[in-house]
Amino acid sequence: MVCAESPAEFFAENKNIAGFDNPGKCLYTTVRELVENALDSAEAISELPVIEITLEEIVKSKFNSMIGLVDRERVDEALYDDYETAKAREKRLAKEARAQEIQAKNAALGKKVKEHAVSKSSKGRGEASFYRVTCRDNGRGMPHDDIPNMFGRVLSGTKYGLKQTRGKFGLGAKMALIWSKMSTGLPIEISSSMRGQNYLSFCRLDIDIHRNIPHIHLHEKRDNKDKWHGAEIQVVIEGNWTTYRSKILHYMRQMAVITPYAQFLFKFVSDAPDKNVSIKFARRTDVMPPVPVETKHHPSSVDILLIKRLIAETSKQNLMQFLQHEFVNIGKPLAERLIGEMGPEFSPKMAVKSLTDQQIVRIHQLFRQAKFDDPSGDCLSPAGEYNLRLGIIKELHPDMVATYSGSAQVFEGHPFIVEAGVSVGGKDVKQGLNIFRFANRIPLLFEQGGDVVTRTALKRISWNNYKINQTQDKIGVFVSIVSTKIPFKGTGKEYIGDDISEIASAVKSAIQQCCIQLKSKIVKKMQAREQQERKRNLSKYIPDASNAVYDVLQEMAKSHASKKKRYEEGDADILRKVSDHLITKETLYEKLTQHVEKVDYEMALEYATQTGVREEPREDIYLQSLDGKGNFFDFHSPIFVFRLFL
């Protein structure tokens, strides 16, 4: 008898498809899953997220003491992967000596010196690094009795509704627990409390991978003196901070861009103080996107297997009720027309559970061929143009930024919204295109080359047409796509393919709209720069011009005094003042300077009037929200949100 493989076993054996390819990627994915779970939890109760994530490096000796393992001295050195024969050691030392000699010569010549690479033999394959990952949030928490199954049972849900979600596989911290079980054998620890609870739930558990059930070590209620609500999850895993440090920090920074209403505190703690990292990503706004709502399937988006599942799950009795209540955009008149088109063996009152496989195939074929209204985008929750702009400004401090939020569109029966931002200049931004991709408000950091955003930005946007230099300027391209179904490519779901024309067209249009806004700003900035240049050029010639004019006036004054040449009364008055030294070179210099300033001011005022800028200088400000809870309405604009308290 062959036993069926449990879902936990499947993901343990195929952990790479959930982003657990190697120790470094496992550490990154664990951080990502915990942070995204924490955001979902806080947003579900409309609480501004406050998330603390801590990575504590655990050296081998400390890890061994945690699991009760006594360190042993090596007996057979040749048995180990990092063992080096005398000949190999001599060869390595000679190579290092040559490298040091070359470095010394280059340093003497003033050339750039590269750091010497660490020899592969310096760290063996079995020299693992372990980390305690802790994530604490202020979300809704978890019901006490549900905690074991929420963490110790993979794919326990049975819902088939559609909803915009951050997760890629619906695994959350479960995959981190599976990796912990595989790499360290240590259990996960969960502390949780819900709003209004006077107790705190504590659970220590691991997972029985073969049976796909939780193995509970301790599950108890503790006193919640601080009335805290949220969750704190702690797991010890094998990882590699050195190779994935930049990816983890980039992830946190990009998460701060797309969720400026959240506060993140990231810490890396090590026994070596110089390796410690502590970064706070401060909240920039308290305007949160609405919580995504669950919606029903669009007829054109379902397959035969999903129709069978919906039939098995439905509470409706007949075919008419099933079509009306299990799908969007099918009202009673359309349902009657569809049933009539299916054939004589179908009727509105027939029992939906009695449908044969052939009849289900007929329904599917008609769904694919019939014309339906597009699904609404009301179920989606984009970041919002205001939040995207704030996030870009907060993290990159660009010289200028433009944002755009498109209307809902549809591919294969699924609604989607594309938002984009393009920035020029900024802090820690490289020259050229810097592409930031987001799917359902989470950053995508891997497999960038094949992504629709990357290909569009590189190949389909003529940057020069918008006065932007693709290679010299520091350009940030931000594109966020939200949908009930993100069409990821690859097993790891790390990028969105370039083969869906509706999405590719929407991405291009959104970036172009940002570029059009920027072009207007850049042209006006260039005009202002030209005006300043003209002022500098005029000012540069003022001394020579005032000297030349004064010399001419002196010659004219001498001619007038000797009566060799007579001038009209007005000119004669000026020449008398020159003779009496009432008009000097300094007078002319001052008058010319005043004239240049006046012309510059008039041109600047005209520029300000055209752009809607007031005469006094401006700077971005952030007004802290009022204390206390109250009823209010938010009026959204691309560049501000006006909150009216009732």
XYZ file of C-alpha atoms in Angstrom:
646
model
C 0.000 0.000 0.000
C 1.398 3.416 -0.991
C 0.707 6.273 1.447
C -0.212 9.655 -0.030
C 2.350 12.398 0.462
C 1.190 15.037 2.920
C 1.250 18.748 1.928
C 3.968 19.335 4.545
C 6.090 16.555 3.017
C 5.615 17.997 -0.460
C 6.887 21.435 0.535
C 9.702 19.945 2.627
C 10.934 18.021 -0.422
C 10.306 20.937 -2.816
C 11.202 23.838 -0.550
C 12.771 25.779 -3.429
C 9.352 26.567 -4.945
C 8.457 28.431 -1.727
C 11.671 30.475 -1.831
C 13.796 28.245 0.429
C 16.540 27.442 -2.097
C 19.643 27.793 0.094
C 20.464 28.972 3.648
C 20.779 32.633 2.603
C 17.520 32.637 0.632
C 15.847 30.758 3.512
C 16.786 33.555 5.917
C 15.496 36.208 3.491
C 12.215 34.365 2.822
C 11.612 33.779 6.536
C 11.973 37.516 7.219
C 9.689 38.330 4.297
C 6.956 35.896 5.325
C 6.925 37.105 8.936
C 6.861 40.793 7.967
C 4.029 40.302 5.468
C 1.990 38.277 7.977
C 2.478 41.074 10.516
C 1.306 43.733 8.037
C -1.783 41.710 7.128
C -2.605 41.230 10.790
C -2.399 44.946 11.656
C -4.240 46.101 8.534
C -7.074 43.628 9.213
C -8.059 45.663 12.287
C -7.186 49.052 10.696
C -4.256 49.476 13.077
C -1.246 51.453 11.862
C 1.437 48.721 11.739
C 4.378 48.793 14.134
C 6.674 45.882 13.301
C 9.945 44.889 14.952
C 12.118 42.285 13.246
C 15.281 40.998 14.940
C 17.908 38.623 13.565
C 20.216 37.248 16.253
C 23.286 35.393 15.058
C 23.901 32.192 17.023
C 27.433 30.813 16.927
C 27.952 27.066 16.687
C 28.951 26.590 20.330
C 25.853 28.483 21.545
C 23.618 26.507 19.203
C 25.069 23.235 20.437
C 24.399 24.233 24.040
C 20.791 25.121 23.087
C 20.173 21.591 21.841
C 22.247 19.951 24.569
C 25.125 18.916 22.321
C 28.673 18.907 23.752
C 31.438 20.260 21.475
C 34.090 17.710 20.531
C 37.637 18.190 19.347
C 38.408 16.817 15.910
C 40.160 13.476 15.923
C 40.481 12.660 12.214
C 41.265 16.002 10.495
C 41.386 14.424 7.022
C 37.722 13.478 7.391
C 36.546 17.090 7.200
C 35.670 19.124 4.124
C 37.988 21.993 5.091
C 41.006 19.700 5.616
C 44.072 20.915 3.737
C 47.063 18.793 2.830
C 50.557 20.211 3.321
C 51.005 20.493 -0.435
C 47.670 22.291 -0.907
C 48.478 24.638 1.965
C 51.879 25.483 0.477
C 50.236 26.198 -2.890
C 47.564 28.414 -1.305
C 50.100 30.422 0.723
C 52.244 30.986 -2.377
C 49.189 32.212 -4.294
C 48.239 34.577 -1.456
C 51.811 35.893 -1.277
C 51.780 36.663 -5.022
C 48.436 38.411 -4.674
C 49.726 40.529 -1.775
C 52.822 41.460 -3.795
C 50.654 42.617 -6.721
C 48.445 44.591 -4.325
C 51.489 46.318 -2.834
C 52.750 47.310 -6.313
C 49.331 48.642 -7.312
C 49.080 50.623 -4.070
C 52.524 52.155 -4.700
C 51.422 53.206 -8.196
C 48.211 54.712 -6.816
C 45.977 52.154 -8.479
C 42.763 50.906 -6.878
C 43.458 47.905 -4.674
C 40.957 45.077 -4.604
C 40.350 43.158 -1.415
C 41.897 39.742 -1.405
C 39.253 37.029 -1.704
C 38.901 34.616 1.190
C 40.066 31.156 0.322
C 37.342 28.541 -0.068
C 39.114 26.305 2.391
C 38.726 28.860 5.178
C 35.173 27.718 5.861
C 33.952 24.202 5.367
C 30.652 23.142 3.888
C 29.429 21.913 7.259
C 30.229 25.172 9.085
C 26.601 26.297 9.330
C 25.348 29.635 10.669
C 22.208 29.795 12.782
C 19.876 32.704 13.480
C 17.024 33.405 15.848
C 14.440 35.367 13.853
C 11.892 37.282 15.932
C 8.992 39.303 14.532
C 6.658 41.300 16.781
C 3.599 43.254 15.610
C 0.576 45.132 16.933
C -1.990 43.252 14.837
C -5.145 41.381 15.709
C -3.435 38.372 17.253
C -4.753 34.801 17.026
C -7.473 32.864 18.875
C -5.867 30.700 21.556
C -7.249 27.366 20.303
C -6.437 28.047 16.627
C -2.699 28.696 17.041
C -1.461 25.062 16.702
C -3.288 24.479 13.403
C -2.425 27.931 12.054
C 1.297 27.092 12.278
C 1.494 23.307 12.358
C -0.814 22.276 9.524
C -0.037 23.118 5.885
C -2.851 24.120 3.506
C -5.639 23.536 6.008
C -8.038 26.065 4.376
C -10.906 25.078 2.064
C -12.116 28.464 0.769
C -12.262 29.070 -2.959
C -13.144 32.769 -3.012
C -10.867 35.334 -4.641
C -8.994 38.013 -2.714
C -5.945 40.231 -3.185
C -3.325 38.767 -0.839
C 0.349 39.457 -0.151
C 1.356 35.797 0.174
C 2.490 33.759 -2.816
C 1.639 30.252 -1.560
C -0.498 30.850 1.542
C 2.177 29.234 3.703
C 3.250 32.186 5.834
C 5.330 31.121 8.807
C 4.535 27.439 8.205
C 7.380 27.098 5.713
C 9.758 28.755 8.185
C 8.693 26.125 10.721
C 9.312 23.333 8.200
C 12.791 24.759 7.460
C 13.478 25.060 11.188
C 12.489 21.423 11.621
C 14.826 20.411 8.774
C 17.841 22.596 9.647
C 17.877 22.904 13.450
C 15.174 20.625 14.841
C 14.080 23.415 17.206
C 10.406 24.350 17.705
C 8.790 27.683 16.915
C 7.528 29.917 19.729
C 4.384 32.043 19.379
C 3.061 34.691 21.771
C -0.269 36.253 20.878
C -3.099 38.298 22.325
C -6.242 39.774 20.797
C -7.841 43.141 21.555
C -9.554 43.172 24.933
C -8.029 39.879 26.096
C -6.633 39.831 29.643
C -4.432 36.861 28.838
C -1.585 36.141 26.456
C -1.418 32.865 24.522
C 1.975 31.154 24.449
C 2.631 28.156 22.252
C 5.808 26.190 21.548
C 5.396 23.649 18.770
C 6.911 21.961 15.762
C 5.318 20.054 12.910
C 4.949 16.355 12.196
C 5.874 16.606 8.539
C 4.775 13.071 7.636
C 1.301 13.423 9.196
C 0.957 17.191 8.586
C -0.177 17.894 12.149
C 1.230 20.142 14.897
C 3.398 18.628 17.623
C 2.680 20.786 20.681
C 5.406 21.145 23.334
C 3.635 23.785 25.420
C 0.349 25.657 24.988
C -0.828 27.870 27.824
C -2.435 31.155 28.791
C -0.344 33.780 30.572
C -1.142 37.095 32.209
C -1.328 40.076 29.817
C -0.570 42.928 32.212
C 0.307 45.431 29.459
C -2.951 44.799 27.523
C -0.801 44.246 24.437
C -2.409 42.880 21.290
C -0.590 41.345 18.365
C 1.778 38.450 17.825
C 5.430 37.665 18.419
C 6.902 34.767 16.473
C 10.355 33.371 17.168
C 12.079 30.691 15.111
C 15.674 29.397 14.953
C 16.888 28.438 11.489
C 20.048 27.855 9.506
C 20.868 30.827 7.290
C 23.524 33.020 5.739
C 23.445 36.712 6.638
C 26.672 37.536 4.791
C 25.402 36.659 1.310
C 21.840 37.927 1.752
C 22.427 40.990 3.932
C 21.889 43.422 1.049
C 18.754 41.610 -0.169
C 17.158 41.679 3.287
C 17.940 45.374 3.771
C 16.710 46.192 0.246
C 13.505 44.317 1.012
C 12.939 46.322 4.195
C 13.635 49.603 2.394
C 11.274 48.799 -0.467
C 8.605 47.662 1.991
C 8.955 51.074 3.660
C 8.380 52.691 0.235
C 5.156 50.820 -0.527
C 3.807 51.007 3.073
C 4.747 54.490 4.367
C 1.960 54.202 6.954
C 3.902 51.438 8.746
C 6.807 51.741 11.149
C 9.562 49.130 10.868
C 12.447 48.528 13.235
C 15.044 46.092 11.908
C 17.915 44.793 14.032
C 20.761 42.391 13.374
C 22.512 41.308 16.564
C 25.869 39.540 16.648
C 28.607 38.784 19.176
C 30.841 40.959 16.993
C 29.643 44.561 17.672
C 30.920 45.871 14.335
C 28.471 43.572 12.516
C 25.415 44.881 14.383
C 22.751 46.711 12.380
C 19.811 48.775 13.620
C 17.583 50.641 11.161
C 14.301 52.379 11.843
C 11.970 53.064 8.932
C 9.698 55.760 10.343
C 6.022 56.192 9.563
C 5.316 59.029 7.136
C 1.507 59.026 7.022
C -1.467 57.548 8.831
C -3.565 57.083 5.676
C -3.997 53.341 5.087
C -5.363 51.625 1.973
C -8.704 49.864 2.464
C -8.630 46.184 3.399
C -9.047 43.986 0.276
C -12.447 42.301 0.132
C -13.172 38.779 -1.023
C -15.031 38.449 -4.301
C -16.519 35.616 -6.329
C -15.004 34.147 -9.465
C -15.603 35.672 -12.862
C -17.038 33.065 -15.283
C -14.263 33.584 -17.843
C -11.518 32.909 -15.250
C -12.542 29.433 -14.026
C -11.374 26.014 -15.195
C -13.141 22.641 -15.047
C -11.507 21.611 -11.765
C -12.538 24.851 -10.059
C -16.147 24.489 -11.289
C -16.237 21.003 -9.730
C -14.885 22.373 -6.455
C -17.436 25.179 -6.413
C -20.221 22.653 -7.028
C -18.943 20.501 -4.159
C -18.756 23.501 -1.797
C -21.954 25.353 -2.777
C -25.009 25.465 -0.551
C -27.290 26.199 -3.517
C -29.611 23.459 -4.739
C -30.292 24.107 -8.419
C -28.307 25.290 -11.428
C -30.003 28.701 -11.617
C -29.117 29.553 -8.006
C -25.583 28.198 -8.464
C -24.865 30.437 -11.463
C -26.319 33.530 -9.792
C -24.640 33.198 -6.407
C -21.247 31.579 -7.098
C -20.093 33.896 -9.908
C -19.879 37.656 -10.410
C -21.763 39.435 -13.195
C -24.367 36.687 -13.703
C -27.845 37.985 -12.883
C -31.108 36.080 -13.324
C -31.752 37.127 -16.966
C -28.207 36.173 -18.043
C -28.368 32.887 -16.087
C -31.582 31.949 -17.938
C -29.962 32.745 -21.302
C -26.863 30.692 -20.423
C -28.909 27.671 -19.348
C -30.954 27.917 -22.544
C -27.742 27.949 -24.587
C -26.311 24.896 -22.772
C -28.777 22.520 -24.403
C -32.024 20.603 -23.764
C -30.522 18.419 -21.020
C -30.053 21.516 -18.815
C -32.821 23.260 -16.884
C -32.912 26.039 -14.267
C -34.344 23.721 -11.587
C -31.976 20.770 -12.145
C -29.913 19.770 -9.092
C -26.454 21.243 -9.415
C -24.895 18.301 -7.544
C -26.210 15.922 -10.220
C -24.241 17.481 -13.086
C -22.153 14.938 -15.004
C -18.539 15.466 -16.089
C -19.708 16.059 -19.666
C -22.224 18.672 -18.538
C -19.559 20.468 -16.486
C -17.306 20.558 -19.560
C -20.191 22.108 -21.532
C -20.632 24.802 -18.872
C -16.900 25.520 -18.984
C -16.902 25.793 -22.776
C -19.796 28.242 -22.699
C -18.089 30.316 -19.986
C -15.032 30.627 -22.231
C -17.061 31.666 -25.289
C -19.841 33.836 -23.866
C -19.545 37.583 -23.363
C -19.617 38.831 -19.767
C -19.208 42.268 -18.219
C -15.715 42.872 -16.834
C -15.273 42.329 -13.092
C -15.132 45.432 -10.917
C -11.893 46.609 -9.340
C -13.696 47.521 -6.093
C -12.316 44.396 -4.421
C -8.723 45.588 -4.944
C -6.635 47.630 -2.538
C -3.763 49.466 -4.259
C -1.222 51.399 -2.203
C -2.635 54.675 -3.503
C -0.870 57.410 -5.441
C -0.517 59.540 -2.297
C 1.154 56.756 -0.305
C 3.415 55.754 -3.194
C 4.601 59.354 -3.592
C 5.217 59.702 0.156
C 7.123 56.413 0.292
C 9.415 57.419 -2.587
C 10.101 60.835 -1.061
C 10.691 59.367 2.404
C 13.198 56.710 1.373
C 14.949 58.167 -1.698
C 14.735 61.970 -1.229
C 14.612 62.570 -5.011
C 14.992 65.935 -6.732
C 11.628 65.413 -8.390
C 8.996 62.665 -8.495
C 5.814 61.926 -10.435
C 3.194 59.277 -9.680
C 0.195 57.835 -11.491
C -2.587 55.410 -10.571
C -4.453 53.741 -13.422
C -8.056 52.600 -13.439
C -9.001 48.941 -13.000
C -8.430 46.732 -16.043
C -8.953 43.023 -16.703
C -6.940 40.038 -17.906
C -8.446 36.550 -18.194
C -11.361 37.575 -15.987
C -9.199 38.978 -13.188
C -9.225 42.709 -12.326
C -5.892 44.476 -11.838
C -4.634 48.003 -11.141
C -1.208 49.390 -12.076
C 0.354 52.255 -10.121
C 3.660 53.824 -11.075
C 6.147 56.373 -9.876
C 9.232 57.808 -11.570
C 11.838 59.803 -9.659
C 14.957 61.680 -10.731
C 17.940 62.121 -8.402
C 17.943 61.096 -4.777
C 19.891 59.477 -1.986
C 21.653 56.124 -2.492
C 20.423 55.920 -6.086
C 22.754 54.718 -8.839
C 23.067 56.342 -12.248
C 20.761 54.854 -14.857
C 17.529 52.956 -14.291
C 16.808 51.707 -10.771
C 13.736 49.482 -11.009
C 11.503 48.725 -8.018
C 8.794 46.124 -8.596
C 5.816 45.374 -6.350
C 3.064 42.747 -6.629
C 0.094 43.016 -4.276
C 2.128 45.543 -2.283
C 5.179 43.336 -1.666
C 8.641 43.893 -3.215
C 9.964 41.542 -5.913
C 13.762 41.341 -5.675
C 14.730 38.334 -7.792
C 14.657 37.382 -11.507
C 14.277 40.996 -12.557
C 15.445 40.504 -16.148
C 12.328 38.731 -17.425
C 9.828 40.904 -15.568
C 7.298 42.981 -17.519
C 8.312 46.131 -15.607
C 12.029 45.726 -16.387
C 11.456 44.969 -20.061
C 9.061 47.878 -20.438
C 11.366 50.378 -18.727
C 14.411 49.259 -20.715
C 12.928 48.686 -24.158
C 9.582 50.448 -24.547
C 10.107 53.866 -22.969
C 11.952 56.526 -25.006
C 13.443 58.389 -22.039
C 15.120 61.034 -24.187
C 11.699 62.194 -25.405
C 10.966 63.231 -21.835
C 14.276 65.091 -21.315
C 15.589 62.225 -19.140
C 19.052 60.750 -19.775
C 18.714 56.975 -19.340
C 22.405 56.425 -18.591
C 23.481 59.626 -16.795
C 20.461 60.541 -14.646
C 19.570 58.750 -11.418
C 16.175 57.350 -12.368
C 13.896 55.437 -10.031
C 11.092 53.454 -11.686
C 8.446 52.150 -9.279
C 5.604 49.946 -10.508
C 3.019 48.317 -8.249
C 0.514 45.800 -9.619
C -2.403 44.553 -7.522
C -4.845 41.850 -8.582
C -6.899 38.942 -7.324
C -4.461 36.807 -9.316
C -0.895 37.927 -9.982
C 0.373 36.046 -13.079
C 3.753 35.082 -11.623
C 6.249 33.135 -13.697
C 8.670 30.469 -12.531
C 8.378 28.100 -9.589
C 9.517 30.714 -7.084
C 6.921 33.296 -8.229
C 9.537 36.058 -8.300
C 8.552 37.939 -11.454
C 5.562 38.784 -13.654
C 5.825 37.612 -17.236
C 5.932 39.870 -20.265
C 3.416 37.792 -22.228
C 0.129 39.297 -20.999
C -0.573 42.207 -23.331
C -3.138 43.880 -21.045
C -0.642 44.154 -18.174
C 2.290 45.120 -20.421
C 0.212 47.894 -22.002
C -0.991 49.191 -18.616
C 2.569 49.242 -17.217
C 3.867 51.169 -20.229
C 1.013 53.662 -20.049
C 1.506 54.259 -16.300
C 5.257 54.907 -16.680
C 4.619 57.217 -19.637
C 2.086 59.236 -17.630
C 4.741 59.778 -14.956
C 7.293 60.771 -17.589
C 4.908 63.335 -19.106
C 4.539 64.963 -15.674
C 8.312 64.947 -15.177
C 8.984 66.393 -18.619
C 6.946 69.472 -17.735
C 8.891 69.898 -14.483
C 12.245 69.289 -16.175
C 11.542 71.792 -18.989
C 10.572 74.470 -16.451
C 13.662 73.664 -14.410
C 15.797 73.971 -17.547
C 14.195 77.333 -18.311
C 14.912 78.522 -14.781
C 18.511 77.316 -15.142
C 18.850 79.197 -18.439
C 17.555 82.352 -16.761
C 20.134 81.962 -14.007
C 22.810 81.421 -16.623
C 21.765 84.595 -18.429
C 21.927 86.494 -15.153
C 25.428 85.129 -14.457
C 26.585 86.093 -17.949
C 25.153 89.607 -17.664
C 26.609 90.034 -14.184
C 30.003 88.877 -15.436
C 30.175 91.735 -17.974
C 28.882 94.487 -15.665
C 32.393 95.705 -14.594
C 33.686 95.909 -18.183
C 30.434 97.436 -19.453
C 30.316 100.078 -16.703
C 33.999 101.015 -17.353
C 33.450 101.290 -21.115
C 30.276 103.351 -20.775
C 31.930 105.646 -18.241
C 34.946 106.220 -20.543
C 32.592 107.138 -23.424
C 30.639 109.522 -21.181
C 33.864 111.213 -20.062
C 34.915 111.830 -23.695
C 31.449 113.171 -24.481
C 31.582 115.439 -21.398
C 34.938 116.889 -22.528
C 33.528 117.634 -26.026
C 30.488 119.279 -24.493
C 32.606 121.415 -22.130
C 34.846 122.657 -24.977
C 31.757 123.416 -27.070
C 33.061 121.256 -29.878
C 29.735 119.426 -29.853
C 26.402 120.436 -28.390
C 23.895 117.960 -26.879
C 20.218 118.218 -26.026
C 19.244 119.377 -22.548
C 18.666 115.886 -21.075
C 21.952 114.464 -22.360
C 23.778 117.644 -21.420
C 22.554 117.304 -17.829
C 23.988 113.781 -17.615
C 27.324 114.947 -19.033
C 27.538 117.797 -16.483
C 27.011 115.206 -13.693
C 29.850 113.137 -15.149
C 32.105 116.194 -15.171
C 31.136 117.006 -11.575
C 31.753 113.364 -10.558
C 28.118 112.928 -9.527
C 28.008 109.966 -11.902
C 30.967 107.605 -11.448
C 31.966 104.113 -12.500
C 30.520 102.857 -9.215
C 27.202 104.563 -10.014
C 27.010 102.836 -13.386
C 28.012 99.495 -11.829
C 25.248 99.816 -9.232
C 22.596 100.808 -11.810
C 23.490 97.945 -14.168
C 23.403 95.459 -11.270
C 19.964 96.722 -10.209
C 18.708 96.378 -13.785
C 19.911 92.761 -14.055
C 18.292 91.942 -10.685
C 15.029 93.536 -11.789
C 14.927 91.626 -15.073
C 15.770 88.370 -13.243
C 13.027 89.010 -10.656
C 10.423 89.748 -13.349
C 11.309 86.577 -15.253
C 11.268 84.500 -12.048
C 7.887 85.971 -11.097
C 6.521 85.101 -14.532
C 7.883 81.535 -14.142
C 6.328 81.219 -10.672
C 2.971 82.494 -11.928
C 2.949 79.964 -14.760
C 3.795 77.053 -12.422
C 1.483 78.109 -9.606
C 4.401 78.606 -7.209
C 4.213 81.328 -4.604
C 7.074 83.779 -4.220
C 8.243 82.448 -0.859
C 10.297 79.209 -0.806
C 8.519 75.913 -0.133
C 9.444 72.717 1.660
C 7.631 69.421 2.244
C 6.088 69.111 5.693
C 4.347 66.292 7.540
C 1.610 67.166 10.013
C 1.268 64.685 12.870
C -2.266 63.341 13.259
C -4.481 64.452 16.119
C -4.611 62.303 19.235
C -7.727 60.322 19.973
C -10.223 58.497 17.843
C -12.902 60.280 15.864
C -15.119 60.042 12.827
C -13.609 61.532 9.694
C -13.662 61.519 5.913
C -10.516 61.411 3.752
C -10.483 63.368 0.476
C -7.688 61.929 -1.673
C -5.495 63.787 -4.150
C -2.323 62.546 -5.859
C -0.232 64.899 -3.706
C -2.210 65.276 -0.485
C -5.033 63.853 1.625
C -7.439 66.262 3.334
C -8.971 64.745 6.474
C -12.250 66.247 7.693
C -13.078 65.423 11.326
C -16.757 65.359 12.243
